[in-house]
Amino acid sequence: MKRLVVLSGSGVSAESGLQTFRDNNGLWGEYRVEDVASTEGWRRNPELMINFYNGMRRKLKDTLPNEAHKIIASLEKDFDVTVITQNIDDLHERAGSSRVIHLHGELTKARSVFNEERTYDIGYGDIKMGEKAPDGGQLRPFVVWFGESVPKLSEAAAEVENADIFLIIGTSLVVYPAAGLVTLTRGNCKIFLVDPADINISLPNLTHIKDKATSGMKKFTEAVENLK
Ligand code: OAD
């Protein structure tokens, strides 16, 4: 089976009703990144950050995967698929994708402030201020904030290096190191981009399906029909 690697961003979950970050009505128009997604913000006001992610987690509970997540999952019947996602939602898994690498963490997990690797499943429940992990550290969201390293990067990079087809979907490609992964593809790798906006990327072997995730994924499946 050919190896298909998907790099997804918040745009893949937009039609499920989750906000993207930098579009009009995006999260970073409502909140300051420094306050809710940085190590600096955590030092200044951990309670605000805990509450912010508690809110996201509660919303996620009532959110469903959309047709794009489902098509990505269904591609496993024809391809060896790995999803690398910048998203902290669990919609790829709930749509049925079996191999998902979360570059920026997972909302449904918590971790201790003392240990970035050991995680605790919390489902869609809240984290409380004062709630401790077994190592005595305050529990915090298992989310990679600006100023922190990306522990899953090398695992993701290894997948991209072996990809026959690389699909980028729903990301503005402005946040590194995720945005740099495409540079690791082999010369003969076919690259597709599904996004309604113009994205600042130019590669000779890239096809831009300029469409929303749900309708764009239908076109993508047709485009890879003869690449199986
Ligand atoms: P952005 O908000 O930067 O980009 C969202 C992308 O989704 C844009 O390119 C939109 O054109 C596209 N989009 C919008 N609606 C869409 C739809 N219906 N179908 C397909 N695409 C659509 O979000 P990300 O690129 O995901 O990190 O942001 C990357 C990272 O920045 C996030 O993981 C988050 C954020 O800060 C952290 O917080 C660590």
PDB file of C-alpha atoms and ligand atoms in Angstrom:
ATOM      1  CA  MET A   1       0.000   0.000   0.000  1.00  0.00           C
ATOM      2  CA  LYS A   2       1.161   3.533  -0.750  1.00  0.00           C
ATOM      3  CA  ARG A   3       1.937   5.695   2.259  1.00  0.00           C
ATOM      4  CA  LEU A   4      -0.380   8.680   2.652  1.00  0.00           C
ATOM      5  CA  VAL A   5       0.541  11.246   5.291  1.00  0.00           C
ATOM      6  CA  VAL A   6      -2.001  13.916   6.211  1.00  0.00           C
ATOM      7  CA  LEU A   7      -1.035  17.159   7.958  1.00  0.00           C
ATOM      8  CA  SER A   8      -4.177  18.769   9.306  1.00  0.00           C
ATOM      9  CA  GLY A   9      -4.939  22.064  10.992  1.00  0.00           C
ATOM     10  CA  SER A  10      -7.960  23.710  12.535  1.00  0.00           C
ATOM     11  CA  GLY A  11      -9.646  24.181   9.124  1.00  0.00           C
ATOM     12  CA  VAL A  12     -10.458  20.459   8.969  1.00  0.00           C
ATOM     13  CA  SER A  13     -12.626  20.874  12.077  1.00  0.00           C
ATOM     14  CA  ALA A  14     -14.192  24.203  11.039  1.00  0.00           C
ATOM     15  CA  GLU A  15     -17.271  22.588   9.484  1.00  0.00           C
ATOM     16  CA  SER A  16     -17.796  20.689  12.736  1.00  0.00           C
ATOM     17  CA  GLY A  17     -18.269  24.086  14.366  1.00  0.00           C
ATOM     18  CA  LEU A  18     -14.841  24.574  15.973  1.00  0.00           C
ATOM     19  CA  GLN A  19     -13.115  27.916  15.510  1.00  0.00           C
ATOM     20  CA  THR A  20      -9.891  28.253  13.549  1.00  0.00           C
ATOM     21  CA  PHE A  21      -7.218  30.570  14.948  1.00  0.00           C
ATOM     22  CA  ARG A  22      -6.366  33.250  12.394  1.00  0.00           C
ATOM     23  CA  ASP A  23      -9.446  33.504  10.143  1.00  0.00           C
ATOM     24  CA  ASN A  24     -12.066  36.222  10.703  1.00  0.00           C
ATOM     25  CA  ASN A  25     -13.862  35.104  13.887  1.00  0.00           C
ATOM     26  CA  GLY A  26     -10.788  33.032  14.758  1.00  0.00           C
ATOM     27  CA  LEU A  27      -9.763  32.331  18.353  1.00  0.00           C
ATOM     28  CA  TRP A  28      -6.735  34.609  18.182  1.00  0.00           C
ATOM     29  CA  GLY A  29      -9.042  37.532  17.397  1.00  0.00           C
ATOM     30  CA  GLU A  30     -10.862  36.898  20.681  1.00  0.00           C
ATOM     31  CA  TYR A  31      -7.982  35.926  22.961  1.00  0.00           C
ATOM     32  CA  ARG A  32      -4.328  36.912  23.146  1.00  0.00           C
ATOM     33  CA  VAL A  33      -2.050  33.975  22.334  1.00  0.00           C
ATOM     34  CA  GLU A  34       0.281  35.138  25.122  1.00  0.00           C
ATOM     35  CA  ASP A  35      -2.543  34.818  27.670  1.00  0.00           C
ATOM     36  CA  VAL A  36      -3.900  31.384  26.782  1.00  0.00           C
ATOM     37  CA  ALA A  37      -1.261  29.506  24.786  1.00  0.00           C
ATOM     38  CA  SER A  38       2.168  30.404  26.120  1.00  0.00           C
ATOM     39  CA  THR A  39       4.399  29.395  29.006  1.00  0.00           C
ATOM     40  CA  GLU A  40       4.482  33.075  29.952  1.00  0.00           C
ATOM     41  CA  GLY A  41       0.672  33.094  30.257  1.00  0.00           C
ATOM     42  CA  TRP A  42       0.787  30.017  32.497  1.00  0.00           C
ATOM     43  CA  ARG A  43       3.242  31.722  34.844  1.00  0.00           C
ATOM     44  CA  ARG A  44       1.073  34.850  34.958  1.00  0.00           C
ATOM     45  CA  ASN A  45      -2.370  33.286  35.328  1.00  0.00           C
ATOM     46  CA  PRO A  46      -2.671  29.484  35.322  1.00  0.00           C
ATOM     47  CA  GLU A  47      -6.324  29.576  36.372  1.00  0.00           C
ATOM     48  CA  LEU A  48      -7.288  31.579  33.290  1.00  0.00           C
ATOM     49  CA  MET A  49      -5.555  29.017  31.083  1.00  0.00           C
ATOM     50  CA  ILE A  50      -7.117  26.043  32.854  1.00  0.00           C
ATOM     51  CA  ASN A  51     -10.550  27.630  32.416  1.00  0.00           C
ATOM     52  CA  PHE A  52      -9.893  28.416  28.754  1.00  0.00           C
ATOM     53  CA  TYR A  53      -9.098  24.780  27.934  1.00  0.00           C
ATOM     54  CA  ASN A  54     -11.935  23.519  30.179  1.00  0.00           C
ATOM     55  CA  GLY A  55     -14.262  25.564  27.971  1.00  0.00           C
ATOM     56  CA  MET A  56     -12.788  24.109  24.785  1.00  0.00           C
ATOM     57  CA  ARG A  57     -13.062  20.585  26.186  1.00  0.00           C
ATOM     58  CA  ARG A  58     -16.729  21.036  27.137  1.00  0.00           C
ATOM     59  CA  LYS A  59     -17.470  22.300  23.632  1.00  0.00           C
ATOM     60  CA  LEU A  60     -15.583  19.383  22.070  1.00  0.00           C
ATOM     61  CA  LYS A  61     -17.820  16.930  23.930  1.00  0.00           C
ATOM     62  CA  ASP A  62     -20.792  18.125  21.885  1.00  0.00           C
ATOM     63  CA  THR A  63     -18.930  18.405  18.581  1.00  0.00           C
ATOM     64  CA  LEU A  64     -19.021  15.735  15.891  1.00  0.00           C
ATOM     65  CA  PRO A  65     -16.491  14.765  13.230  1.00  0.00           C
ATOM     66  CA  ASN A  66     -17.463  16.033   9.796  1.00  0.00           C
ATOM     67  CA  GLU A  67     -17.340  14.440   6.350  1.00  0.00           C
ATOM     68  CA  ALA A  68     -13.684  15.469   5.876  1.00  0.00           C
ATOM     69  CA  HIS A  69     -12.554  13.619   9.022  1.00  0.00           C
ATOM     70  CA  LYS A  70     -14.616  10.620   7.877  1.00  0.00           C
ATOM     71  CA  ILE A  71     -13.158  10.575   4.358  1.00  0.00           C
ATOM     72  CA  ILE A  72      -9.627  10.776   5.811  1.00  0.00           C
ATOM     73  CA  ALA A  73     -10.439   7.755   7.994  1.00  0.00           C
ATOM     74  CA  SER A  74     -11.961   5.836   5.087  1.00  0.00           C
ATOM     75  CA  LEU A  75      -8.784   6.280   3.014  1.00  0.00           C
ATOM     76  CA  GLU A  76      -7.250   3.589   5.256  1.00  0.00           C
ATOM     77  CA  LYS A  77      -8.900   0.949   3.082  1.00  0.00           C
ATOM     78  CA  ASP A  78      -6.715   1.972   0.129  1.00  0.00           C
ATOM     79  CA  PHE A  79      -3.654   3.579   1.715  1.00  0.00           C
ATOM     80  CA  ASP A  80      -1.330   3.226   4.665  1.00  0.00           C
ATOM     81  CA  VAL A  81      -2.477   6.452   6.368  1.00  0.00           C
ATOM     82  CA  THR A  82      -0.833   8.478   9.127  1.00  0.00           C
ATOM     83  CA  VAL A  83      -2.521  11.649  10.291  1.00  0.00           C
ATOM     84  CA  ILE A  84      -0.274  14.322  11.764  1.00  0.00           C
ATOM     85  CA  THR A  85      -2.508  16.946  13.288  1.00  0.00           C
ATOM     86  CA  GLN A  86      -1.861  20.320  14.857  1.00  0.00           C
ATOM     87  CA  ASN A  87      -5.338  20.059  16.366  1.00  0.00           C
ATOM     88  CA  ILE A  88      -5.933  19.236  19.994  1.00  0.00           C
ATOM     89  CA  ASP A  89      -9.451  17.955  19.321  1.00  0.00           C
ATOM     90  CA  ASP A  90     -10.118  14.219  18.971  1.00  0.00           C
ATOM     91  CA  LEU A  91     -12.270  14.369  15.833  1.00  0.00           C
ATOM     92  CA  HIS A  92      -9.863  12.360  13.649  1.00  0.00           C
ATOM     93  CA  GLU A  93      -9.952   9.504  16.162  1.00  0.00           C
ATOM     94  CA  ARG A  94     -13.722   9.714  16.558  1.00  0.00           C
ATOM     95  CA  ALA A  95     -14.100   9.551  12.770  1.00  0.00           C
ATOM     96  CA  GLY A  96     -12.129   6.289  12.803  1.00  0.00           C
ATOM     97  CA  SER A  97      -8.531   7.228  11.951  1.00  0.00           C
ATOM     98  CA  SER A  98      -6.317   4.653  13.626  1.00  0.00           C
ATOM     99  CA  ARG A  99      -2.936   6.395  13.558  1.00  0.00           C
ATOM    100  CA  VAL A 100      -2.966  10.016  14.686  1.00  0.00           C
ATOM    101  CA  ILE A 101       0.081  11.985  15.844  1.00  0.00           C
ATOM    102  CA  HIS A 102      -0.921  15.101  17.801  1.00  0.00           C
ATOM    103  CA  LEU A 103       1.867  17.637  17.394  1.00  0.00           C
ATOM    104  CA  HIS A 104       0.314  20.186  19.758  1.00  0.00           C
ATOM    105  CA  GLY A 105      -1.161  17.856  22.371  1.00  0.00           C
ATOM    106  CA  GLU A 106      -4.643  16.553  23.171  1.00  0.00           C
ATOM    107  CA  LEU A 107      -7.526  18.231  24.965  1.00  0.00           C
ATOM    108  CA  THR A 108      -8.735  14.969  26.481  1.00  0.00           C
ATOM    109  CA  LYS A 109      -5.472  14.479  28.374  1.00  0.00           C
ATOM    110  CA  ALA A 110      -3.806  16.264  31.280  1.00  0.00           C
ATOM    111  CA  ARG A 111      -0.253  16.232  32.509  1.00  0.00           C
ATOM    112  CA  SER A 112       1.723  17.331  35.542  1.00  0.00           C
ATOM    113  CA  VAL A 113       3.639  20.598  35.396  1.00  0.00           C
ATOM    114  CA  PHE A 114       6.690  18.487  36.292  1.00  0.00           C
ATOM    115  CA  ASN A 115       6.519  15.978  33.443  1.00  0.00           C
ATOM    116  CA  GLU A 116       5.755  16.693  29.775  1.00  0.00           C
ATOM    117  CA  GLU A 117       5.508  13.059  28.702  1.00  0.00           C
ATOM    118  CA  ARG A 118       3.319  11.264  31.258  1.00  0.00           C
ATOM    119  CA  THR A 119      -0.324  11.962  30.459  1.00  0.00           C
ATOM    120  CA  TYR A 120      -3.632  11.227  32.174  1.00  0.00           C
ATOM    121  CA  ASP A 121      -6.895  10.613  30.294  1.00  0.00           C
ATOM    122  CA  ILE A 122      -9.502  13.057  31.513  1.00  0.00           C
ATOM    123  CA  GLY A 123     -12.073  12.681  28.748  1.00  0.00           C
ATOM    124  CA  TYR A 124     -14.232  15.785  28.537  1.00  0.00           C
ATOM    125  CA  GLY A 125     -13.988  16.616  32.255  1.00  0.00           C
ATOM    126  CA  ASP A 126     -12.564  19.798  33.748  1.00  0.00           C
ATOM    127  CA  ILE A 127      -9.112  20.256  35.269  1.00  0.00           C
ATOM    128  CA  LYS A 128      -9.306  22.102  38.586  1.00  0.00           C
ATOM    129  CA  MET A 129      -6.845  24.531  40.086  1.00  0.00           C
ATOM    130  CA  GLY A 130      -5.151  22.682  42.980  1.00  0.00           C
ATOM    131  CA  GLU A 131      -5.744  19.265  41.401  1.00  0.00           C
ATOM    132  CA  LYS A 132      -2.455  17.354  41.555  1.00  0.00           C
ATOM    133  CA  ALA A 133      -0.875  14.575  39.509  1.00  0.00           C
ATOM    134  CA  PRO A 134       0.593  11.587  41.432  1.00  0.00           C
ATOM    135  CA  ASP A 135       4.025  13.287  41.296  1.00  0.00           C
ATOM    136  CA  GLY A 136       2.618  16.240  43.264  1.00  0.00           C
ATOM    137  CA  GLY A 137       2.611  18.688  40.358  1.00  0.00           C
ATOM    138  CA  GLN A 138      -0.433  20.762  39.415  1.00  0.00           C
ATOM    139  CA  LEU A 139      -2.377  19.139  36.563  1.00  0.00           C
ATOM    140  CA  ARG A 140      -2.399  21.222  33.396  1.00  0.00           C
ATOM    141  CA  PRO A 141      -3.758  20.718  29.907  1.00  0.00           C
ATOM    142  CA  PHE A 142      -1.665  18.398  27.715  1.00  0.00           C
ATOM    143  CA  VAL A 143      -1.168  21.134  25.147  1.00  0.00           C
ATOM    144  CA  VAL A 144       2.064  22.358  23.593  1.00  0.00           C
ATOM    145  CA  TRP A 145       2.244  26.096  24.204  1.00  0.00           C
ATOM    146  CA  PHE A 146       4.410  28.681  22.501  1.00  0.00           C
ATOM    147  CA  GLY A 147       7.791  28.526  24.186  1.00  0.00           C
ATOM    148  CA  GLU A 148       7.649  24.727  24.579  1.00  0.00           C
ATOM    149  CA  SER A 149       9.249  21.996  22.511  1.00  0.00           C
ATOM    150  CA  VAL A 150       7.206  19.685  20.275  1.00  0.00           C
ATOM    151  CA  PRO A 151       7.917  16.187  21.612  1.00  0.00           C
ATOM    152  CA  LYS A 152       6.233  14.358  18.698  1.00  0.00           C
ATOM    153  CA  LEU A 153       8.178  16.191  16.022  1.00  0.00           C
ATOM    154  CA  SER A 154      10.734  13.503  15.196  1.00  0.00           C
ATOM    155  CA  GLU A 155       8.026  10.811  14.967  1.00  0.00           C
ATOM    156  CA  ALA A 156       6.086  13.046  12.576  1.00  0.00           C
ATOM    157  CA  ALA A 157       9.198  13.895  10.546  1.00  0.00           C
ATOM    158  CA  ALA A 158       9.977  10.211  10.009  1.00  0.00           C
ATOM    159  CA  GLU A 159       6.486   9.670   8.577  1.00  0.00           C
ATOM    160  CA  VAL A 160       6.769  12.621   6.205  1.00  0.00           C
ATOM    161  CA  GLU A 161      10.163  11.448   4.925  1.00  0.00           C
ATOM    162  CA  ASN A 162       8.577   8.143   3.822  1.00  0.00           C
ATOM    163  CA  ALA A 163       5.361   9.531   2.367  1.00  0.00           C
ATOM    164  CA  ASP A 164       4.293   8.717  -1.198  1.00  0.00           C
ATOM    165  CA  ILE A 165       1.463  11.220  -0.946  1.00  0.00           C
ATOM    166  CA  PHE A 166       1.374  14.193   1.441  1.00  0.00           C
ATOM    167  CA  LEU A 167      -1.936  15.958   2.033  1.00  0.00           C
ATOM    168  CA  ILE A 168      -2.024  19.306   3.828  1.00  0.00           C
ATOM    169  CA  ILE A 169      -5.509  20.330   4.919  1.00  0.00           C
ATOM    170  CA  GLY A 170      -6.946  23.331   6.759  1.00  0.00           C
ATOM    171  CA  THR A 171      -3.815  25.031   7.998  1.00  0.00           C
ATOM    172  CA  SER A 172      -2.352  28.455   7.286  1.00  0.00           C
ATOM    173  CA  LEU A 173       1.127  26.911   7.595  1.00  0.00           C
ATOM    174  CA  VAL A 174       2.457  29.765   9.691  1.00  0.00           C
ATOM    175  CA  VAL A 175       3.309  27.873  12.879  1.00  0.00           C
ATOM    176  CA  TYR A 176       6.663  26.092  12.983  1.00  0.00           C
ATOM    177  CA  PRO A 177       7.922  23.430  13.250  1.00  0.00           C
ATOM    178  CA  ALA A 178       4.677  21.922  11.789  1.00  0.00           C
ATOM    179  CA  ALA A 179       4.819  24.209   8.749  1.00  0.00           C
ATOM    180  CA  GLY A 180       8.331  23.008   7.899  1.00  0.00           C
ATOM    181  CA  LEU A 181       7.402  19.313   7.665  1.00  0.00           C
ATOM    182  CA  VAL A 182       6.555  19.591   3.959  1.00  0.00           C
ATOM    183  CA  THR A 183      10.219  20.326   3.195  1.00  0.00           C
ATOM    184  CA  LEU A 184      11.057  16.772   4.336  1.00  0.00           C
ATOM    185  CA  THR A 185       9.054  15.078   1.568  1.00  0.00           C
ATOM    186  CA  ARG A 186      10.932  13.094  -1.078  1.00  0.00           C
ATOM    187  CA  GLY A 187      11.227  14.511  -4.595  1.00  0.00           C
ATOM    188  CA  ASN A 188       8.716  12.007  -6.016  1.00  0.00           C
ATOM    189  CA  CYS A 189       6.116  12.559  -3.269  1.00  0.00           C
ATOM    190  CA  LYS A 190       2.814  13.919  -4.580  1.00  0.00           C
ATOM    191  CA  ILE A 191       1.700  16.887  -2.493  1.00  0.00           C
ATOM    192  CA  PHE A 192      -1.893  18.100  -2.193  1.00  0.00           C
ATOM    193  CA  LEU A 193      -3.296  21.071  -0.341  1.00  0.00           C
ATOM    194  CA  VAL A 194      -6.976  21.379   0.579  1.00  0.00           C
ATOM    195  CA  ASP A 195      -7.776  24.885   1.807  1.00  0.00           C
ATOM    196  CA  PRO A 196     -10.178  27.581   0.584  1.00  0.00           C
ATOM    197  CA  ALA A 197      -7.531  30.288   1.037  1.00  0.00           C
ATOM    198  CA  ASP A 198      -4.314  31.108  -0.793  1.00  0.00           C
ATOM    199  CA  ILE A 199      -1.516  29.574   1.242  1.00  0.00           C
ATOM    200  CA  ASN A 200       2.046  30.821   1.067  1.00  0.00           C
ATOM    201  CA  ILE A 201       3.696  27.686  -0.274  1.00  0.00           C
ATOM    202  CA  SER A 202       5.133  26.967  -3.691  1.00  0.00           C
ATOM    203  CA  LEU A 203       6.363  23.543  -4.674  1.00  0.00           C
ATOM    204  CA  PRO A 204       6.481  22.091  -8.208  1.00  0.00           C
ATOM    205  CA  ASN A 205       4.707  18.854  -7.232  1.00  0.00           C
ATOM    206  CA  LEU A 206       1.845  20.534  -5.353  1.00  0.00           C
ATOM    207  CA  THR A 207      -1.837  20.503  -6.338  1.00  0.00           C
ATOM    208  CA  HIS A 208      -4.025  23.049  -4.536  1.00  0.00           C
ATOM    209  CA  ILE A 209      -7.659  21.967  -4.186  1.00  0.00           C
ATOM    210  CA  LYS A 210      -9.017  25.375  -3.288  1.00  0.00           C
ATOM    211  CA  ASP A 211     -12.075  24.309  -1.385  1.00  0.00           C
ATOM    212  CA  LYS A 212     -13.455  23.692   2.079  1.00  0.00           C
ATOM    213  CA  ALA A 213     -12.468  20.502   3.839  1.00  0.00           C
ATOM    214  CA  THR A 214     -15.666  18.495   3.248  1.00  0.00           C
ATOM    215  CA  SER A 215     -16.049  19.213  -0.468  1.00  0.00           C
ATOM    216  CA  GLY A 216     -12.269  19.380  -0.999  1.00  0.00           C
ATOM    217  CA  MET A 217     -11.770  15.884   0.426  1.00  0.00           C
ATOM    218  CA  LYS A 218     -14.233  14.450  -2.101  1.00  0.00           C
ATOM    219  CA  LYS A 219     -12.121  15.993  -4.881  1.00  0.00           C
ATOM    220  CA  PHE A 220      -8.941  14.701  -3.231  1.00  0.00           C
ATOM    221  CA  THR A 221     -10.265  11.110  -3.229  1.00  0.00           C
ATOM    222  CA  GLU A 222     -10.937  11.402  -6.953  1.00  0.00           C
ATOM    223  CA  ALA A 223      -7.467  12.875  -7.537  1.00  0.00           C
ATOM    224  CA  VAL A 224      -5.714   9.953  -5.808  1.00  0.00           C
ATOM    225  CA  GLU A 225      -7.922   7.266  -7.358  1.00  0.00           C
ATOM    226  CA  ASN A 226      -5.174   6.366  -9.861  1.00  0.00           C
ATOM    227  CA  LEU A 227      -2.368   6.647  -7.271  1.00  0.00           C
ATOM    228  CA  LYS A 228      -3.530   3.677  -5.164  1.00  0.00           C
TER     229      LYS A 228
HETATM  230  P1  OAD B   1      -5.110  28.940  11.300  1.00  0.00           P
HETATM  231  O1  OAD B   1      -6.272  29.660  11.880  1.00  0.00           O
HETATM  232  O2  OAD B   1      -3.808  29.639  11.246  1.00  0.00           O
HETATM  233  O3  OAD B   1      -5.463  28.480   9.820  1.00  0.00           O
HETATM  234  C1  OAD B   1      -6.696  27.873   9.531  1.00  0.00           C
HETATM  235  C2  OAD B   1      -6.708  27.456   8.088  1.00  0.00           C
HETATM  236  O4  OAD B   1      -7.924  26.757   7.852  1.00  0.00           O
HETATM  237  C3  OAD B   1      -6.671  28.624   7.098  1.00  0.00           C
HETATM  238  O5  OAD B   1      -5.723  28.359   6.075  1.00  0.00           O
HETATM  239  C4  OAD B   1      -8.086  28.664   6.535  1.00  0.00           C
HETATM  240  O6  OAD B   1      -8.136  29.115   5.188  1.00  0.00           O
HETATM  241  C5  OAD B   1      -8.478  27.204   6.635  1.00  0.00           C
HETATM  242  N1  OAD B   1      -9.914  26.970   6.685  1.00  0.00           N
HETATM  243  C6  OAD B   1     -10.914  27.727   7.204  1.00  0.00           C
HETATM  244  N2  OAD B   1     -12.109  27.127   7.047  1.00  0.00           N
HETATM  245  C7  OAD B   1     -11.873  25.953   6.406  1.00  0.00           C
HETATM  246  C8  OAD B   1     -12.693  24.881   5.961  1.00  0.00           C
HETATM  247  N3  OAD B   1     -14.018  24.873   6.127  1.00  0.00           N
HETATM  248  N4  OAD B   1     -12.082  23.843   5.346  1.00  0.00           N
HETATM  249  C9  OAD B   1     -10.741  23.813   5.159  1.00  0.00           C
HETATM  250  N5  OAD B   1      -9.932  24.803   5.562  1.00  0.00           N
HETATM  251  C10 OAD B   1     -10.490  25.853   6.175  1.00  0.00           C
HETATM  252  O7  OAD B   1      -5.011  27.548  12.083  1.00  0.00           O
HETATM  253  P2  OAD B   1      -3.860  26.450  12.087  1.00  0.00           P
HETATM  254  O8  OAD B   1      -3.063  26.498  10.840  1.00  0.00           O
HETATM  255  O9  OAD B   1      -4.505  25.179  12.475  1.00  0.00           O
HETATM  256  O10 OAD B   1      -1.260  26.030  17.928  1.00  0.00           O
HETATM  257  O11 OAD B   1      -2.978  26.982  13.283  1.00  0.00           O
HETATM  258  C11 OAD B   1      -1.804  26.305  13.640  1.00  0.00           C
HETATM  259  C12 OAD B   1      -1.564  26.428  15.116  1.00  0.00           C
HETATM  260  O12 OAD B   1      -1.655  27.807  15.516  1.00  0.00           O
HETATM  261  C13 OAD B   1      -2.591  25.732  15.988  1.00  0.00           C
HETATM  262  O13 OAD B   1      -2.341  24.352  16.145  1.00  0.00           O
HETATM  263  C14 OAD B   1      -2.472  26.458  17.287  1.00  0.00           C
HETATM  264  C15 OAD B   1      -2.376  27.876  16.765  1.00  0.00           C
HETATM  265  O14 OAD B   1      -1.701  28.771  17.585  1.00  0.00           O
HETATM  266  C16 OAD B   1      -1.089  26.163  19.241  1.00  0.00           C
HETATM  267  O15 OAD B   1      -1.895  26.710  19.954  1.00  0.00           O
HETATM  268  C17 OAD B   1       0.183  25.579  19.754  1.00  0.00           C
END
